Structure formats: structure tokens, C-alpha cells
Short mmCIF file of C-alpha atoms in Angstrom, two decimals:
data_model
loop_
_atom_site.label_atom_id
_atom_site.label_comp_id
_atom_site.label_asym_id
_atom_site.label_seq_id
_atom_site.Cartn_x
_atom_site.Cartn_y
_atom_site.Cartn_z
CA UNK A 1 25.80 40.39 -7.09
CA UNK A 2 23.57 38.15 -5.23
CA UNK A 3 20.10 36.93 -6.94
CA UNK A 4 17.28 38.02 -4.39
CA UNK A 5 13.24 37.68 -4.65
CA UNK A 6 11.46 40.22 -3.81
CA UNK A 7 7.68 39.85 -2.81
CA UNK A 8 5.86 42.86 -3.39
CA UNK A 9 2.53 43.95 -1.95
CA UNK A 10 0.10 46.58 -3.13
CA UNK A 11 -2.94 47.81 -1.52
CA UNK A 12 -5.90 50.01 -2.13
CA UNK A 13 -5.04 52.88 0.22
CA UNK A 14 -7.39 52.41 3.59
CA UNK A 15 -9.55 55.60 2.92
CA UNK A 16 -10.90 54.71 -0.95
CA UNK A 17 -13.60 52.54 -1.43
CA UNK A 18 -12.25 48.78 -2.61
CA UNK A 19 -15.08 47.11 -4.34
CA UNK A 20 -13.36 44.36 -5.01
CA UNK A 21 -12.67 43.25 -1.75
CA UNK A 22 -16.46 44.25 -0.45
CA UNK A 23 -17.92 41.95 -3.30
CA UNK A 24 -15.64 39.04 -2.49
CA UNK A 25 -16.81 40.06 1.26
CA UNK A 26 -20.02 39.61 0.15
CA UNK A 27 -19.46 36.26 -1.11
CA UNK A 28 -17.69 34.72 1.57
CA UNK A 29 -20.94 35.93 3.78
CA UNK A 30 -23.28 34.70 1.79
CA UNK A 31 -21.36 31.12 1.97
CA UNK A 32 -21.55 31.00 5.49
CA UNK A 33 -18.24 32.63 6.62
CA UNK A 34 -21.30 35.06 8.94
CA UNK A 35 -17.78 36.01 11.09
CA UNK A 36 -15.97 37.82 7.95
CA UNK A 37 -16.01 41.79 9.22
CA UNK A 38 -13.87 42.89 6.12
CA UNK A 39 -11.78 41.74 3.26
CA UNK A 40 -9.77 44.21 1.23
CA UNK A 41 -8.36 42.88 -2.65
CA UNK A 42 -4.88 44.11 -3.96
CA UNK A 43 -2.04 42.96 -5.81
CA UNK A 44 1.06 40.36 -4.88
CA UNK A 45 4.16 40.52 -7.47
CA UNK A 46 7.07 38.72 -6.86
CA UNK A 47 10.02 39.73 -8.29
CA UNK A 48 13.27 37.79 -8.95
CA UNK A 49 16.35 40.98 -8.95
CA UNK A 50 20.15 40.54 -8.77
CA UNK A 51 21.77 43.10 -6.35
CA UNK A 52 24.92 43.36 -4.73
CA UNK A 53 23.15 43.61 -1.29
CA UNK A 54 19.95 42.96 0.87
CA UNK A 55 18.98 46.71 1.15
CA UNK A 56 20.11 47.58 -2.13
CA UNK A 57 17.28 45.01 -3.82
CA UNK A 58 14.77 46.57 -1.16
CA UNK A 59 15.99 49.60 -2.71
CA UNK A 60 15.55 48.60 -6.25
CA UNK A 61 11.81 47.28 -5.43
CA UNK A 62 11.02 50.31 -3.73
CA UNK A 63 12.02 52.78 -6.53
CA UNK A 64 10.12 49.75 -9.38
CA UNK A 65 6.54 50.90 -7.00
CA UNK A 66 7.61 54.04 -6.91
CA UNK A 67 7.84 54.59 -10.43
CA UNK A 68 5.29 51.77 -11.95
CA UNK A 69 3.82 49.01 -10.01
CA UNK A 70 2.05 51.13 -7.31
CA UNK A 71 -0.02 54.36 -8.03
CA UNK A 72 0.63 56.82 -5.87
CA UNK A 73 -2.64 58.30 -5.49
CA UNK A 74 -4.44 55.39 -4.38
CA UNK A 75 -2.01 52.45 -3.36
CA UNK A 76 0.27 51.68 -0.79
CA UNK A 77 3.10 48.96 -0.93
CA UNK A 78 5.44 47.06 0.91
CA UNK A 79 8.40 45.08 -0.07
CA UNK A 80 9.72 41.94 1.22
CA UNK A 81 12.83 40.70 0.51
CA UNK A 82 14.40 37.09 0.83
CA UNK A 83 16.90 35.16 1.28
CA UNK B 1 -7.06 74.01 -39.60
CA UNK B 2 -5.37 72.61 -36.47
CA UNK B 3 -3.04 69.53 -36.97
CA UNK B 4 -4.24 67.01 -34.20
CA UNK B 5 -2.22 63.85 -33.76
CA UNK B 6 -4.21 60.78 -32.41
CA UNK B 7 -2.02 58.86 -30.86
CA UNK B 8 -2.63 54.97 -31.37
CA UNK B 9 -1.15 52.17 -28.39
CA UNK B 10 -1.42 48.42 -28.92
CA UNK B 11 -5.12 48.15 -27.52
CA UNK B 12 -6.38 51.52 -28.39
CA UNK B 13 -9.77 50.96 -30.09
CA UNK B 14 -11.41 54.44 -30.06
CA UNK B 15 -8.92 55.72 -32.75
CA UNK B 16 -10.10 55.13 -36.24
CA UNK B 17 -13.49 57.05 -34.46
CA UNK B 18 -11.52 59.72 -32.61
CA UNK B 19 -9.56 60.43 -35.98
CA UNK B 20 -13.16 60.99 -37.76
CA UNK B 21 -14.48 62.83 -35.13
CA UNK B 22 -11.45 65.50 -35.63
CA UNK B 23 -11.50 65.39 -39.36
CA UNK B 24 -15.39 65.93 -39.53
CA UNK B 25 -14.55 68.70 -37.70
CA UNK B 26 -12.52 70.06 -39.69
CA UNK B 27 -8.56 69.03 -38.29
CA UNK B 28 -5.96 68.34 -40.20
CA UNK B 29 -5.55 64.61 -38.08
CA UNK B 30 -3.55 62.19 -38.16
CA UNK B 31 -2.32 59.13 -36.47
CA UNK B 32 0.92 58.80 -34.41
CA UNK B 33 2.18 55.40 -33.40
CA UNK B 34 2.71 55.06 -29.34
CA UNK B 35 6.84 54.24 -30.62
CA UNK B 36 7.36 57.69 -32.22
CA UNK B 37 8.77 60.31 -30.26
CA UNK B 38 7.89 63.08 -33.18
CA UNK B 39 4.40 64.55 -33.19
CA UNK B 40 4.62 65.94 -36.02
CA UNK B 41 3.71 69.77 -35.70
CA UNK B 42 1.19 68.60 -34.02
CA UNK B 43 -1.28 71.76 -32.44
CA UNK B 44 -3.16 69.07 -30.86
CA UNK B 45 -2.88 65.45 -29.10
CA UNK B 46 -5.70 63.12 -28.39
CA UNK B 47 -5.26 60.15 -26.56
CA UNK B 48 -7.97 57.87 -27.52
CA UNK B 49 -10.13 55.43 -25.83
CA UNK B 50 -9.42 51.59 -25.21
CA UNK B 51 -7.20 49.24 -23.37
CA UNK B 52 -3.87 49.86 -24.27
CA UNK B 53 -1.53 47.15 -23.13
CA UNK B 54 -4.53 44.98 -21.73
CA UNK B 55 -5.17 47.29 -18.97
CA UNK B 56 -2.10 45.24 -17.56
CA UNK B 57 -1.54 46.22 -14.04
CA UNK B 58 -3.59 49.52 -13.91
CA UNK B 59 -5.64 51.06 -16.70
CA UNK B 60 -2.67 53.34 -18.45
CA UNK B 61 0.12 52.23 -16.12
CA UNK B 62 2.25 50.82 -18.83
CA UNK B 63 1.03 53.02 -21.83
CA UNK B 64 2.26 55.92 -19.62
CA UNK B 65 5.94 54.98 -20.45
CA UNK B 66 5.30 54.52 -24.39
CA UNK B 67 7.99 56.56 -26.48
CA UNK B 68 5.60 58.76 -27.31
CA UNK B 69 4.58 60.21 -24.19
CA UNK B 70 7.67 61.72 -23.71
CA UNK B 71 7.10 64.00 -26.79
CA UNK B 72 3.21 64.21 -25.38
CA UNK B 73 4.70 65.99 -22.33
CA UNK B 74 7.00 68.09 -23.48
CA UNK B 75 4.12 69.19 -25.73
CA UNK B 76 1.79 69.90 -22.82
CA UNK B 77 4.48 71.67 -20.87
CA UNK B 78 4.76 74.13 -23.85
CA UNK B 79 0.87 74.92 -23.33
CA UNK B 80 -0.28 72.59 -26.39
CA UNK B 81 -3.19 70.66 -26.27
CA UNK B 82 -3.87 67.12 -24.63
CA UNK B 83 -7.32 65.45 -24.80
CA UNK B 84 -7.35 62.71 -23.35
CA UNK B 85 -10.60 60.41 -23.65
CA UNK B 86 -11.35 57.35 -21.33
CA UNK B 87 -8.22 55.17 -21.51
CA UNK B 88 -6.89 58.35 -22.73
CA UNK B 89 -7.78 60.09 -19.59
CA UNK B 90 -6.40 56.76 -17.30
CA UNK B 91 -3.14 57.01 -19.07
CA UNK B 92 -3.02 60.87 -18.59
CA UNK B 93 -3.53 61.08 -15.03
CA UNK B 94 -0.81 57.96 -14.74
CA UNK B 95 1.61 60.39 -16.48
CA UNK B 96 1.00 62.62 -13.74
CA UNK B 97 0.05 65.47 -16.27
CA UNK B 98 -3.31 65.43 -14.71
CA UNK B 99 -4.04 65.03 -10.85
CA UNK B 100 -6.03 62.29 -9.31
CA UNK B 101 -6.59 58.67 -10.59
CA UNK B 102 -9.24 56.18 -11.72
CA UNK B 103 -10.53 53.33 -10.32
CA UNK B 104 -12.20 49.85 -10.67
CA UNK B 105 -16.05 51.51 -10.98
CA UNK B 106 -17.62 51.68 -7.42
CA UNK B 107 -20.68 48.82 -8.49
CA UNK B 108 -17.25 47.05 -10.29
CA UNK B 109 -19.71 46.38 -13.57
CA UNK B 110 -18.58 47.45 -16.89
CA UNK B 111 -20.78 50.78 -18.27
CA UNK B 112 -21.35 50.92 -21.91
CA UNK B 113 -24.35 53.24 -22.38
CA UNK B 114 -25.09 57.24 -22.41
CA UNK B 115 -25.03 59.56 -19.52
CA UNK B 116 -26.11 62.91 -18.84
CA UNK B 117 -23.05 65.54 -17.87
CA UNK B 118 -22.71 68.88 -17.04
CA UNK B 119 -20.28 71.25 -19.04
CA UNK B 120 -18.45 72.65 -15.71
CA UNK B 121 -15.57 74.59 -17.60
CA UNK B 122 -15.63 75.94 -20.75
CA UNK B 123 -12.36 77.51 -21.13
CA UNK B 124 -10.81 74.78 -22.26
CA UNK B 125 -9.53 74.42 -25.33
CA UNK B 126 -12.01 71.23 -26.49
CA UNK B 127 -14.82 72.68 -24.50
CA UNK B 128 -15.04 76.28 -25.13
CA UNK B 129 -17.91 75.75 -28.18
CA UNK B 130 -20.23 74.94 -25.22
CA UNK B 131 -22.17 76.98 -22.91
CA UNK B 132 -21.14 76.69 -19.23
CA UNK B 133 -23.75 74.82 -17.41
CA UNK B 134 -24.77 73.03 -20.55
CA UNK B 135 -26.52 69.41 -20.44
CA UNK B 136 -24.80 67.19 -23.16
CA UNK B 137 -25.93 62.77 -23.67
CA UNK B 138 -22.41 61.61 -23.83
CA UNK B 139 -22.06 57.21 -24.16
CA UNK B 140 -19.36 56.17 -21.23
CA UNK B 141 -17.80 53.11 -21.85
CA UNK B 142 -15.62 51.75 -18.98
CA UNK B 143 -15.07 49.71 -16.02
CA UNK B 144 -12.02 51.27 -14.37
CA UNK B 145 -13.93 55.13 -14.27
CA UNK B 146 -14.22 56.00 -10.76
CA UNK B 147 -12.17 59.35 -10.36
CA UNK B 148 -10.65 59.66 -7.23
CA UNK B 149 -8.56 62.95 -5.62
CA UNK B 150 -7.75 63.25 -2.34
CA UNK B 151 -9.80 65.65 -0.44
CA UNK B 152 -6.73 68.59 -0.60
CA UNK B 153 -6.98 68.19 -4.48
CA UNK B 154 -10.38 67.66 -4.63
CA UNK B 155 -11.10 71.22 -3.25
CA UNK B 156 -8.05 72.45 -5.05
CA UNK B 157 -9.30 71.27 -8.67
CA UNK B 158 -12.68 72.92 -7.29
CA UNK B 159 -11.48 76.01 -6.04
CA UNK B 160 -9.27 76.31 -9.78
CA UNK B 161 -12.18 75.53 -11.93
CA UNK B 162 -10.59 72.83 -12.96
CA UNK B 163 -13.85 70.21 -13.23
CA UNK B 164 -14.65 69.92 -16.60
CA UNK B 165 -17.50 67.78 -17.05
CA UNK B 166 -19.83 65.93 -14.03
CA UNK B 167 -22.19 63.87 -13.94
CA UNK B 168 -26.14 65.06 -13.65
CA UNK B 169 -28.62 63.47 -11.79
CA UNK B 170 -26.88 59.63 -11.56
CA UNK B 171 -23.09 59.26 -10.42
CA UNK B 172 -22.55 55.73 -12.60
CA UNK B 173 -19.35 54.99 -11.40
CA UNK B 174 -18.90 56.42 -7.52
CA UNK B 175 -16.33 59.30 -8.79
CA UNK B 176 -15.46 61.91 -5.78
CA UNK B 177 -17.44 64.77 -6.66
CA UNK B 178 -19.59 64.06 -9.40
CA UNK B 179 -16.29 64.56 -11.63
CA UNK B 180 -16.43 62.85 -15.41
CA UNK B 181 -13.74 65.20 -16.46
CA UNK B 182 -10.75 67.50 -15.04
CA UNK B 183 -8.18 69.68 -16.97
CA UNK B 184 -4.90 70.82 -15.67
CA UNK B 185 -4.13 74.08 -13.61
CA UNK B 186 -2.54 75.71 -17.35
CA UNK B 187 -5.96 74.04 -18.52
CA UNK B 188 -4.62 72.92 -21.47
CA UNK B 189 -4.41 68.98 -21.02
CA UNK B 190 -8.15 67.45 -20.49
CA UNK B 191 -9.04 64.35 -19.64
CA UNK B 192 -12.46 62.98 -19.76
CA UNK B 193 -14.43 59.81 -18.85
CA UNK B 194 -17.27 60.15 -21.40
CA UNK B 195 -16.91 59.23 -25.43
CA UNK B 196 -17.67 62.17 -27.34
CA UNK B 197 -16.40 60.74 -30.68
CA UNK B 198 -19.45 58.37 -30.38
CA UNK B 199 -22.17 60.99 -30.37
CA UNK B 200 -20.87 63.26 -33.04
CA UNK B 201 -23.54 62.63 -35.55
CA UNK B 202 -27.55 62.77 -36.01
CA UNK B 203 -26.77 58.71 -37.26
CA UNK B 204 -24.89 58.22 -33.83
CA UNK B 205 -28.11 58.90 -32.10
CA UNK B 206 -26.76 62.63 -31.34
CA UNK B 207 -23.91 65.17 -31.79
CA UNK B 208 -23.43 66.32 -27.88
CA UNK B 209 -19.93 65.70 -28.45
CA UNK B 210 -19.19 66.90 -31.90
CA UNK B 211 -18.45 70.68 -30.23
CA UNK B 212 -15.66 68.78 -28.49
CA UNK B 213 -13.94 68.57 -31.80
CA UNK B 214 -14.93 71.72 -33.15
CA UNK B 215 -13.71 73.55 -30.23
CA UNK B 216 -10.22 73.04 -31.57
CA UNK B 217 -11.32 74.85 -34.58
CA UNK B 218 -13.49 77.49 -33.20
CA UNK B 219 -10.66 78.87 -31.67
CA UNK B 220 -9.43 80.59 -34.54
CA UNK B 221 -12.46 80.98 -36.96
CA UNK B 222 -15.06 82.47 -34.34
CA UNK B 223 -13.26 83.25 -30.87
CA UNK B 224 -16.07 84.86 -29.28
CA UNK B 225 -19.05 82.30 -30.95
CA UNK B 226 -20.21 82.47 -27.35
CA UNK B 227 -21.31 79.02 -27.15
CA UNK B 228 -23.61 78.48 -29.72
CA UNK B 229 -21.42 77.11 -32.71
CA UNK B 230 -23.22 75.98 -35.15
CA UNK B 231 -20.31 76.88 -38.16
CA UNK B 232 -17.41 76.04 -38.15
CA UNK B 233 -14.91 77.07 -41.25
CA UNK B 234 -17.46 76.57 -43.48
CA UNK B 235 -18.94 73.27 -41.58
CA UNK B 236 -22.48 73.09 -40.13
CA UNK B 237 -23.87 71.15 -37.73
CA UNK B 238 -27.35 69.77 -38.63
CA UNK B 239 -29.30 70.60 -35.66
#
């Protein structure tokens, strides 16, 4: 078993509205930043797991979204792993 | 008298008001503590409103695995009864025992004030004391509220009957069709944005949302009230 981290990122899926990211969009304009087209919030979890291979943490992570940290109605996620 | 188990998570808050709400109605209710796998006989589960775990995550995301929501399935598979009211609702469609989801509200503010909604289905079994088409005041209290289906499911839960309650005339919270409420396709787990244990009283500023209680109970003391229940097993509501 080998400890790897996994980083872990979750997005509102493309086609729903993310308010979140349009208010921060909103503030960044109104400091300035006139060349911001978009920003889009979501989530960033990094997660120390011991597995006995690369894939098999990427594994692990992917079943952990699958189950809890993404919804699957309105998220997507991707999972990076290191080392 | 139905038994209906309210079912309390760390950060419910709605509870002590749901469990009145019930009993006023006339229900044999109860509380049931999110560790307990045993429902006791229950005819009827309410999830209640509030923030259970801190909203951590997702609103209902980690409620969704409590103990108890085992038994709260395997209830709802049997064709028992599920109400599930604002966090309630969250933590229902996270279970997957109703479709869609609900999201940060589309203006992002927190809502705490009434709303006017549209009884879309009324046999369910918490809404069939209404009249179909019926207006009802009903206080909404949330930030995350925003339903959201994809458009198959959308036109699926439309096509089904499925939309419970929707909003009239103002859409607070950007929800994809208008929807403040949704049941299953067996129609016997509802879920609902809107507070009705907060307007079940003349002293509450109205009783829109007593009937959601009382439907429970009409079902055996008047099946075919048509609507207009104004006793239930020997309870009146003042009009």
C-alpha cells in the first residue's frame, strides 16, 4: 500500500445556471478586470488515500464522487492523482 | 389515526413544528432519531426542514447516508409515505428516492417569506385534502431551492403528473418549470420546497398548509371529501 493524494474537482455541470460564479463574475468586472468573459465556482477536495496502486486510488476517488462528493444530477468531477 | 415518524438529524430545526403540525392534525407522531434504523410502525415519514449536518458539502448530501434512511427507503419501496419538506426534500432527492436536485437559489439570496403555489397534483397522499388547481400562501425558507431536472425528466415528471406544487405568478428561486414540489412515479414519497407546518394556524397568519397534515388523515375518515375538508376525525378547521 502506497499513501497517494488525490485532488478532486467538482463542477456545476456546463448547462445549469452557476450563480455563484456569475456574481463573483460580476465582481471581478466591476473591479476593473473589463476582459473577464466568464467565471464558473465549484468545489476542490483533496484527499489523502492509501492504495496498493496509482489506478486503484483513481479508482477509489472515482467511486467516493460517485457515491457522495459529486451529485450526479448537476456536477461533474475529475480526479487527479499524485505522486 | 396514522402513526407518522418525524425524523430528527443534527441540524434539523423544523421538527418540534412539523411534529405539531401532524399531531394538530390528528397523527399519532412521533420523533425518530437520524441513528435508528426502526421506524416504528410508522404509516408515515416526514423529513423535516433545516440544515442537517451544516449543509456540509451539498444541502442533504451527508444526511442522505444517516442510519435511518435506510429504514426510510425500504419504507418507501413498500408504498409508505415520505414527506419530505425543504431540507427534507434536499435530502430526499440526494437519496435518489426522488428525481432531480436543488440548487444554490438562482439570485443566491436566502428566502424567508410566503409565496403563492399552485396545488398541481392532488393524489398524493399529503395533498389529496386540496382541490387541484388550488392557490395556497405557503412561507419558503431556503437558500439552496432551485429545483433542477434535466430536460428528459423534466417532461417525464410532466408527462406523469408528477409536479406537485409550483410556483404562481413569481418563480423566487429560478426552479426549471415553475416546480416547488415533485412526488415519485408510485407517488407516494413527496418532496416540497415550501413550509406548510408554518401556516397551519389562524395565529400563524394562515392554515394553507394545515390540509397537508390532514391529508394523512382524510384518507381513511372521508376518502371522497372531494377537496373541501374542513373535518377531520372529529377536528375542524376554523375557517
Amino acid at each position: 500500500m502506497s499513501a497517494y493524494t488525490v485532488e478532486i474537482r467538482v463542477m456545476p455541470r456546463a448547462s445549469l445556471l452557476d450563480p455563484q460564479g456569475q456574481a463573483v463574475q460580476h465582481a471581478l468586472q466591476a473591479l476593473g478586470f473589463r476582459d473577464v468573459a466568464s467565471v464558473r465556482a465549484g468545489k476542490h477536495l483533496v484527499v489523502e488515500v492509501d492504495a496498493p496502486t496509482r489506478d486503484e486510488a483513481a479508482a477509489r476517488a472515482r467511486t467516493m464522487c460517485d457515491r457522495l462528493l459529486a451529485n450526479p444530477v448537476t456536477e461533474d468531477y475529475e480526479c487527479i492523482v499524485s505522486p | 389515526m396514522h402513526r407518522v415518524a418525524v425524523v430528527v438529524f443534527p441540524g434539523s430545526n423544523c421538527d418540534a413544528d412539523t411534529l405539531d403540525a401532524a399531531r394538530a392534525a390528528g397523527s399519532d407522531a412521533y420523533y425518530v432519531w437520524h441513528r435508528d434504523t426502526d421506524l416504528q410502525r410508522a404509516d408515515a415519514v416526514i423529513l423535516p426542514g433545516g440544515f442537517s449536518y451544516g449543509d456540509y458539502l451539498r444541502s442533504g448530501a451527508i444526511a442522505r447516508f444517516s442510519p435511518v434512511l435506510g429504514a426510510v427507503a425500504e419504507h418507501a419501496r413498500a408504498g409508505g409515505a415520505v414527506l419530505g419538506i425543504c431540507n427534507g426534500f434536499q435530502i430526499l432527492c440526494e437519496a435518489g428516492l426522488l428525481p432531480g436536485a436543488l440548487m444554490r437559489n438562482a439570485r443566491l439570496k436566502f428566502l424567508s417569506r410566503p409565496v403563492r403555489v399552485r396545488v398541481a397534483a392532488t393524489d398524493t397522499p399529503f395533498t389529496r385534502s386540496y382541490a387541484r388547481g388550488e392557490e395556497l400562501t405557503l412561507p419558503i425558507a431556503h437558500g439552496d431551492g432551485r429545483y433542477v431536472a434535466d430536460a428528459e425528466t423534466a417532461a417525464v415528471l410532466e408527462a406523469n403528473g408528477q409536479v406537485v406544487l409550483r410556483y404562481v405568478g413569481e418563480n423566487p428561486n429560478g426552479s426549471t418549470h415553475d416546480i416547488a414540489g415533485v412526488c415519485s412515479a408510485g407517488r407516494n414519497v413527496v418532496g416540497i420546497m415550501p413550509h406548510p407546518e408554518r401556516r397551519m394556524a389562524p395565529a400563524l397568519g394562515g392554515q394553507d398548509g394545515a390540509r397537508i397534515f390532514l391529508s394523512l388523515e382524510a384518507r381513511n375518515a372521508t376518502q371522497h371529501a372531494g377537496g373541501d375538508m374542513r373535518a377531520v376525525d372529529g377536528r375542524h378547521l376554523r375557517v
